C-alpha cells in the first residue's frame, strides 16, 4: 500500500491548537502555517485581517484579498507539489475514489471556516470534486469557498462574498 500524507490535515490541526493556546494572547493574533491560517480578532485596522490569496500559477500579485476576523482559512493548490509522469501532469491531491490526482480543471481552492482544521478538510474535498462540481458542492454545504480553474479564472461561493475585499478580473 502507498503511504498517506496527512501533512495538510496536520497543519490545519496545528493551526487550530495554536489558536486555542493563543486565545487570550491579546486583541488579535494571526497564525500562518503556509496556506493554513487563523485570524483572531479584528486585525491591525479593526476591520478584519486582510489576507491575500496567492495565484497558483505563481507571481507576486494575489488573485483576491479576503477580510477575516475569528476565522480560519486553508488553501489546497497544485502550485508547489506537482510533476510530470510520462505525458501527464500530476500532483499530490489524490482522489480516494480513483487513487489518481483529483480536481480536474482546478488549480486551487480556498475555504474560510471558523475552525482552521475544517477549512483544511473542506478545501481538499472541494478540490477533489473538480471544476464541474466545486460550485454546487460549496453551495450545497454552505461553505465560503474561492477557487481558481485551470484557465486562471477566479470564482467564489455566495458564502465567500462577505469576506471578499477584492478579486482579480480576467486573469486567465
mmCIF file of C-alpha atoms in Angstrom:
data_model
loop_
_atom_site.group_PDB
_atom_site.id
_atom_site.type_symbol
_atom_site.label_atom_id
_atom_site.label_comp_id
_atom_site.label_asym_id
_atom_site.label_seq_id
_atom_site.Cartn_x
_atom_site.Cartn_y
_atom_site.Cartn_z
ATOM 1 C CA UNK A 1 0.000 0.000 0.000
ATOM 2 C CA UNK A 2 1.041 3.583 -0.709
ATOM 3 C CA UNK A 3 1.716 5.879 2.271
ATOM 4 C CA UNK A 4 -0.837 8.568 3.045
ATOM 5 C CA UNK A 5 0.460 12.119 3.508
ATOM 6 C CA UNK A 6 -1.533 13.858 6.217
ATOM 7 C CA UNK A 7 0.635 16.992 6.177
ATOM 8 C CA UNK A 8 -2.212 19.305 5.190
ATOM 9 C CA UNK A 9 -4.581 17.920 7.797
ATOM 10 C CA UNK A 10 -1.758 18.124 10.346
ATOM 11 C CA UNK A 11 -1.211 21.807 9.517
ATOM 12 C CA UNK A 12 -4.908 22.512 9.948
ATOM 13 C CA UNK A 13 -4.891 20.833 13.357
ATOM 14 C CA UNK A 14 -1.684 22.635 14.372
ATOM 15 C CA UNK A 15 -3.268 25.991 13.493
ATOM 16 C CA UNK A 16 -6.404 25.033 15.456
ATOM 17 C CA UNK A 17 -4.353 24.104 18.516
ATOM 18 C CA UNK A 18 -2.192 27.228 18.252
ATOM 19 C CA UNK A 19 -5.319 29.398 18.006
ATOM 20 C CA UNK A 20 -6.700 27.762 21.136
ATOM 21 C CA UNK A 21 -3.430 28.308 23.029
ATOM 22 C CA UNK A 22 -3.271 31.961 21.936
ATOM 23 C CA UNK A 23 -6.958 32.753 22.511
ATOM 24 C CA UNK A 24 -6.135 35.083 25.408
ATOM 25 C CA UNK A 25 -2.895 36.487 23.941
ATOM 26 C CA UNK A 26 -4.304 39.883 23.066
ATOM 27 C CA UNK A 27 -6.747 41.734 20.880
ATOM 28 C CA UNK A 28 -5.627 39.995 17.711
ATOM 29 C CA UNK A 29 -3.387 37.190 16.550
ATOM 30 C CA UNK A 30 -2.601 35.921 13.069
ATOM 31 C CA UNK A 31 -1.349 32.351 12.867
ATOM 32 C CA UNK A 32 0.009 31.339 9.457
ATOM 33 C CA UNK A 33 1.281 27.874 8.575
ATOM 34 C CA UNK A 34 1.862 28.273 4.843
ATOM 35 C CA UNK A 35 -1.587 28.027 3.282
ATOM 36 C CA UNK A 36 -3.479 27.372 6.519
ATOM 37 C CA UNK A 37 -4.162 30.232 8.900
ATOM 38 C CA UNK A 38 -6.313 31.573 11.678
ATOM 39 C CA UNK A 39 -7.110 35.271 12.013
ATOM 40 C CA UNK A 40 -8.195 36.091 15.584
ATOM 41 C CA UNK A 41 -9.652 39.471 16.398
ATOM 42 C CA UNK A 42 -10.301 42.397 14.103
ATOM 43 C CA UNK A 43 -6.737 42.873 12.845
ATOM 44 C CA UNK A 44 -4.497 45.949 12.885
ATOM 45 C CA UNK A 45 -7.053 48.277 11.267
ATOM 46 C CA UNK A 46 -10.024 46.966 13.266
ATOM 47 C CA UNK A 47 -11.912 45.766 10.181
ATOM 48 C CA UNK A 48 -10.568 42.225 9.889
ATOM 49 C CA UNK A 49 -7.234 40.780 8.799
ATOM 50 C CA UNK A 50 -6.546 41.393 5.115
ATOM 51 C CA UNK A 51 -5.412 38.076 3.617
ATOM 52 C CA UNK A 52 -4.080 37.737 0.065
ATOM 53 C CA UNK A 53 -4.940 34.588 -1.899
ATOM 54 C CA UNK A 54 -1.909 33.686 -3.993
ATOM 55 C CA UNK A 55 -2.035 32.902 -7.675
ATOM 56 C CA UNK A 56 -1.451 29.125 -8.015
ATOM 57 C CA UNK A 57 0.331 29.829 -11.320
ATOM 58 C CA UNK A 58 2.949 31.913 -9.493
ATOM 59 C CA UNK A 59 3.652 35.610 -9.461
ATOM 60 C CA UNK A 60 3.755 38.250 -6.781
ATOM 61 C CA UNK A 61 0.211 39.590 -7.109
ATOM 62 C CA UNK A 62 -2.697 37.948 -5.261
ATOM 63 C CA UNK A 63 -5.830 36.838 -7.092
ATOM 64 C CA UNK A 64 -8.057 38.005 -4.257
ATOM 65 C CA UNK A 65 -7.974 39.657 -0.853
ATOM 66 C CA UNK A 66 -10.144 38.396 1.984
ATOM 67 C CA UNK A 67 -11.099 40.117 5.233
ATOM 68 C CA UNK A 68 -11.202 37.671 8.147
ATOM 69 C CA UNK A 69 -11.961 38.037 11.848
ATOM 70 C CA UNK A 70 -12.054 34.993 14.142
ATOM 71 C CA UNK A 71 -11.905 32.661 11.158
ATOM 72 C CA UNK A 72 -9.610 30.070 9.680
ATOM 73 C CA UNK A 73 -8.665 29.790 6.031
ATOM 74 C CA UNK A 74 -6.974 26.960 4.159
ATOM 75 C CA UNK A 75 -5.890 26.615 0.546
ATOM 76 C CA UNK A 76 -5.317 23.408 -1.368
ATOM 77 C CA UNK A 77 -3.280 24.020 -4.502
ATOM 78 C CA UNK A 78 -1.124 22.287 -7.092
ATOM 79 C CA UNK A 79 1.350 25.173 -7.149
ATOM 80 C CA UNK A 80 4.187 23.580 -5.200
ATOM 81 C CA UNK A 81 3.638 19.840 -5.353
ATOM 82 C CA UNK A 82 3.257 18.824 -8.996
ATOM 83 C CA UNK A 83 5.383 16.939 -11.526
ATOM 84 C CA UNK A 84 5.211 15.048 -14.835
ATOM 85 C CA UNK A 85 4.779 11.303 -15.253
ATOM 86 C CA UNK A 86 5.310 10.436 -18.888
ATOM 87 C CA UNK A 87 2.949 12.690 -20.816
ATOM 88 C CA UNK A 88 0.798 13.609 -17.815
ATOM 89 C CA UNK A 89 0.926 16.438 -15.279
ATOM 90 C CA UNK A 90 0.187 15.040 -11.819
ATOM 91 C CA UNK A 91 0.013 16.439 -8.291
ATOM 92 C CA UNK A 92 -0.327 15.406 -4.662
ATOM 93 C CA UNK A 93 -4.085 15.926 -4.185
ATOM 94 C CA UNK A 94 -5.338 12.387 -4.688
ATOM 95 C CA UNK A 95 -8.970 11.430 -5.223
ATOM 96 C CA UNK A 96 -9.531 8.490 -2.849
ATOM 97 C CA UNK A 97 -12.191 7.098 -5.195
ATOM 98 C CA UNK A 98 -9.713 6.641 -8.050
ATOM 99 C CA UNK A 99 -6.260 6.717 -6.451
ATOM 100 C CA UNK A 100 -5.267 9.308 -9.079
ATOM 101 C CA UNK A 101 -4.758 13.066 -8.842
ATOM 102 C CA UNK A 102 -8.159 14.719 -8.439
ATOM 103 C CA UNK A 103 -9.548 18.164 -9.022
ATOM 104 C CA UNK A 104 -9.853 18.043 -12.780
ATOM 105 C CA UNK A 105 -9.890 21.577 -14.155
ATOM 106 C CA UNK A 106 -8.825 23.245 -10.879
ATOM 107 C CA UNK A 107 -5.564 24.806 -9.705
ATOM 108 C CA UNK A 108 -6.565 25.834 -6.170
ATOM 109 C CA UNK A 109 -9.422 26.003 -3.672
ATOM 110 C CA UNK A 110 -9.509 28.180 -0.541
ATOM 111 C CA UNK A 111 -12.104 27.739 2.212
ATOM 112 C CA UNK A 112 -12.923 30.075 5.119
ATOM 113 C CA UNK A 113 -14.349 28.371 8.212
ATOM 114 C CA UNK A 114 -14.484 29.096 11.958
ATOM 115 C CA UNK A 115 -12.274 26.025 12.545
ATOM 116 C CA UNK A 116 -8.979 26.043 10.593
ATOM 117 C CA UNK A 117 -8.809 22.231 10.641
ATOM 118 C CA UNK A 118 -12.221 22.012 8.963
ATOM 119 C CA UNK A 119 -11.183 24.716 6.482
ATOM 120 C CA UNK A 120 -8.323 22.396 5.503
ATOM 121 C CA UNK A 121 -10.586 19.353 5.182
ATOM 122 C CA UNK A 122 -13.137 21.233 3.086
ATOM 123 C CA UNK A 123 -10.507 22.806 0.814
ATOM 124 C CA UNK A 124 -9.242 19.298 -0.031
ATOM 125 C CA UNK A 125 -12.743 17.871 -0.500
ATOM 126 C CA UNK A 126 -13.826 20.723 -2.785
ATOM 127 C CA UNK A 127 -10.603 20.494 -4.771
ATOM 128 C CA UNK A 128 -11.043 16.773 -5.353
ATOM 129 C CA UNK A 129 -14.626 17.441 -6.502
ATOM 130 C CA UNK A 130 -13.145 19.171 -9.560
ATOM 131 C CA UNK A 131 -14.178 22.152 -11.646
ATOM 132 C CA UNK A 132 -17.539 20.673 -12.635
ATOM 133 C CA UNK A 133 -18.719 20.132 -9.066
ATOM 134 C CA UNK A 134 -16.862 22.671 -6.898
ATOM 135 C CA UNK A 135 -19.529 25.410 -7.110
ATOM 136 C CA UNK A 136 -22.504 23.155 -6.414
ATOM 137 C CA UNK A 137 -20.637 21.312 -3.649
ATOM 138 C CA UNK A 138 -19.660 24.572 -1.918
ATOM 139 C CA UNK A 139 -23.194 25.959 -2.169
ATOM 140 C CA UNK A 140 -24.774 22.690 -1.022
ATOM 141 C CA UNK A 141 -22.546 22.639 2.079
ATOM 142 C CA UNK A 142 -22.888 26.397 2.708
ATOM 143 C CA UNK A 143 -19.114 26.827 2.503
ATOM 144 C CA UNK A 144 -17.234 30.088 1.981
ATOM 145 C CA UNK A 145 -15.032 28.979 -0.920
ATOM 146 C CA UNK A 146 -12.888 30.557 -3.611
ATOM 147 C CA UNK A 147 -11.441 28.524 -6.471
ATOM 148 C CA UNK A 148 -9.161 29.015 -9.428
ATOM 149 C CA UNK A 149 -9.780 26.971 -12.551
ATOM 150 C CA UNK A 150 -7.161 25.696 -14.989
ATOM 151 C CA UNK A 151 -7.541 28.851 -17.112
ATOM 152 C CA UNK A 152 -6.760 31.037 -14.073
ATOM 153 C CA UNK A 153 -10.332 32.288 -13.603
ATOM 154 C CA UNK A 154 -11.380 33.033 -10.017
ATOM 155 C CA UNK A 155 -14.861 32.211 -8.725
ATOM 156 C CA UNK A 156 -16.448 32.308 -5.280
ATOM 157 C CA UNK A 157 -19.403 30.779 -3.489
ATOM 158 C CA UNK A 158 -22.139 33.016 -2.137
ATOM 159 C CA UNK A 159 -20.916 32.389 1.428
ATOM 160 C CA UNK A 160 -17.461 33.758 0.473
ATOM 161 C CA UNK A 161 -18.830 37.070 -0.816
ATOM 162 C CA UNK A 162 -18.978 38.782 2.631
ATOM 163 C CA UNK A 163 -15.262 38.045 3.125
ATOM 164 C CA UNK A 164 -14.168 39.224 -0.321
ATOM 165 C CA UNK A 165 -12.491 42.648 -0.345
ATOM 166 C CA UNK A 166 -11.050 42.427 -3.843
ATOM 167 C CA UNK A 167 -10.924 39.898 -6.684
ATOM 168 C CA UNK A 168 -8.805 39.936 -9.843
ATOM 169 C CA UNK A 169 -10.736 40.034 -13.100
ATOM 170 C CA UNK A 170 -9.808 38.438 -16.418
ATOM 171 C CA UNK A 171 -6.635 36.807 -15.132
ATOM 172 C CA UNK A 172 -6.857 33.740 -17.400
#
